[in-house]
Every structure is written in C-alpha cells, then in structure tokens.
Coordinates of C-alpha atoms in Angstrom, one line a residue:
X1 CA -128.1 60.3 -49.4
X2 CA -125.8 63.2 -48.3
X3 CA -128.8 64.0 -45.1
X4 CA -128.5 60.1 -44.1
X5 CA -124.8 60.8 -43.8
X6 CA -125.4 63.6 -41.6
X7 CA -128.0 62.2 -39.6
X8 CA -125.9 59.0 -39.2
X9 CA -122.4 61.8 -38.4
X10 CA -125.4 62.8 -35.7
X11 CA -125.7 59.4 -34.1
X12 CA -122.0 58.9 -33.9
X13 CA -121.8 61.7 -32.1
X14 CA -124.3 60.5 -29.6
X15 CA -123.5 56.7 -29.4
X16 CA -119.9 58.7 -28.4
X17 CA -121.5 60.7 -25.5
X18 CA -123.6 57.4 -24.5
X19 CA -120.4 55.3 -24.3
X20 CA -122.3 53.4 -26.7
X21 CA -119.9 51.5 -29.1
X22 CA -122.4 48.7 -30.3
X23 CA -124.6 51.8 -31.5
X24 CA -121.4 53.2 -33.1
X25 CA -120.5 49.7 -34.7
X26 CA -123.9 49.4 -36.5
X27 CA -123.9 53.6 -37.4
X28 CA -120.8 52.5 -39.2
X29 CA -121.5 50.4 -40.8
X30 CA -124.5 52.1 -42.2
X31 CA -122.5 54.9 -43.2
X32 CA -120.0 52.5 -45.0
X33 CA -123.1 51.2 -46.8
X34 CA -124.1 54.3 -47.9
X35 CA -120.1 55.1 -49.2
X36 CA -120.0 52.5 -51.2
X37 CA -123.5 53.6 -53.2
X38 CA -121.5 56.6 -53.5
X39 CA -118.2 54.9 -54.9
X40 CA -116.1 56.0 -52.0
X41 CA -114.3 52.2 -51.2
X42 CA -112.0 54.2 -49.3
X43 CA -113.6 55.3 -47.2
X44 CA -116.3 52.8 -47.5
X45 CA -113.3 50.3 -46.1
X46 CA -112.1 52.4 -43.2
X47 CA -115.4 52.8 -41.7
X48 CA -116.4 49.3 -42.3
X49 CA -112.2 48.3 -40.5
X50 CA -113.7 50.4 -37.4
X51 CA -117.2 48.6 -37.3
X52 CA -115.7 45.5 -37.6
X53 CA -113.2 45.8 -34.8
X54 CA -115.6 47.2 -32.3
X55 CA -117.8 44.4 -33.1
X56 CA -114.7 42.2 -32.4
X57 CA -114.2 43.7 -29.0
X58 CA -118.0 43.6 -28.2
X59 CA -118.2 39.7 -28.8
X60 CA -121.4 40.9 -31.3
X61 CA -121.3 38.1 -33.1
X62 CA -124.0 39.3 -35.5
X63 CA -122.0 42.1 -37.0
X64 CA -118.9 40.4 -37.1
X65 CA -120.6 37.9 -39.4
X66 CA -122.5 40.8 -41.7
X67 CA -119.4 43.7 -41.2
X68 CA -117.1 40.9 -41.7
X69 CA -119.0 39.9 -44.8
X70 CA -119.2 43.7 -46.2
X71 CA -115.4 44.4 -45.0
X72 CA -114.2 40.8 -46.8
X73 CA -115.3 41.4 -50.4
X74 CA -114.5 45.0 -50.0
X75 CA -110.9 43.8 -49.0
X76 CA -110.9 41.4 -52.0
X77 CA -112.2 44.0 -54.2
X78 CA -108.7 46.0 -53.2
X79 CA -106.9 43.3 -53.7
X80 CA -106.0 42.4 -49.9
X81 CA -107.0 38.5 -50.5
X82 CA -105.3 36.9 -47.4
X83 CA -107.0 40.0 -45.3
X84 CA -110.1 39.4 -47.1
X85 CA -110.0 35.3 -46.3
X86 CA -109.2 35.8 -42.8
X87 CA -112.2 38.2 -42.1
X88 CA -114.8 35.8 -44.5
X89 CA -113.7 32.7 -42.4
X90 CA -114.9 34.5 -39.1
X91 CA -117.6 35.9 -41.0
X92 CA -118.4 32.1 -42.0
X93 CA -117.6 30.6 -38.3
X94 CA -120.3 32.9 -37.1
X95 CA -123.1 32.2 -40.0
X96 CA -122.7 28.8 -38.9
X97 CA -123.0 29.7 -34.8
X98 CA -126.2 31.6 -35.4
X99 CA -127.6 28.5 -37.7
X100 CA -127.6 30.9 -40.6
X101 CA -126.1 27.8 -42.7
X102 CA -127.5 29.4 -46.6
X103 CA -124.9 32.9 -45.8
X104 CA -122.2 30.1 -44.7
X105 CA -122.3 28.8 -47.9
X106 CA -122.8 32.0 -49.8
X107 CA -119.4 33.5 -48.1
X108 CA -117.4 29.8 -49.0
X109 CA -118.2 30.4 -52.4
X110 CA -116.7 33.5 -52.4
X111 CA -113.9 32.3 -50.6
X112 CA -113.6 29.1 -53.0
X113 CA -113.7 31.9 -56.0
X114 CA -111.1 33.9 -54.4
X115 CA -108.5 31.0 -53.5
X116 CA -109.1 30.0 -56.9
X117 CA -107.8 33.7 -58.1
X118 CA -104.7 33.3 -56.6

C-alpha cells in the first residue's frame, strides 16, 4: 500500500508538469481510495474535495458521478449531511446522463436513508 502511494505522489507530480489535471483528478482519487483502506478519512476527504472539484471544472462528468459518490458518503460519514446531499444529487444527475440508471438508484437510497437521519 505505502509503494502505491508513492508511485501515485509520482504521477501527481507528472500530471503537474503535463498540465494534466484530468490525470491528477483520477490520481486522486486513487490515492483517496487507498486512505481510506488505511483509515485516514481525513485525509481520505481532502484529496477526494480536490478530485472532485477539478472534475467539476473539467465538465468530466464520469468522475463527478464516482468522486461525487466516494466524496458524498464520506461527507455523511463526518457528519456534513446537507454537503453530502448536494454532492450525491450531482452524483445521481450524472448516473442518470450516462444511462447508468442501477448507481442512480443505489445513491437515492442513500440519500432517502440519510434524509431520513435527520
């Protein structure tokens, strides 16, 4: 685990050089992946903010939808539920957009479960 991070601290540093931010986005995101096996939601969360954002910017509506999905629970898990429901609606919007209608429904379950937390 601790060589993917530093292989994926390596691409960073090369998607950087490129002027590469989708590459950047999705390096990320794999290294918020990889925070979270390690229990690190702190840090697991600011990565996955960053990823998310450029994804934003970029239009990439693929990792809005999959970030969005990783960043929203993560944000629920903290406690940040209107946060969290703002980025899962996107996330959602987009499932639907790319016809991927089964992770739609997955992510307004979560949502239902988390509106009915509050």
């Amino acid at each position: 685990v601790d060589e993917a991070m530093n292989l994926h601290k390596e691409r960073i540093g090369i998607f950087e050089q490129l002027d590469n931010p989708d590459g950047r986005a999705h390096t990320l995101w794999s290294m918020a992946r990889i925070e979270l096996s390690r229990e690190n939601p702190s840090e697991a969360l600011r990565l996955l903010r960053e990823s998310h954002e450029i994804n934003r910017s970029l239009g990439r509506l693929d990792g809005i939808c999959f970030v969005g999905w990783d960043l929203g629970q993560l944000l629920a898990r903290a406690g940040e539920t209107q946060e969290a429901v703002e980025v899962l609606r996107r996330s959602q919007d987009g499932f639907r957009q790319l016809g991927q209608l089964d992770q739609a429904g997955k992510v307004q379950g979560f949502i239902d479960q988390l509106q009915q937390g509050d």
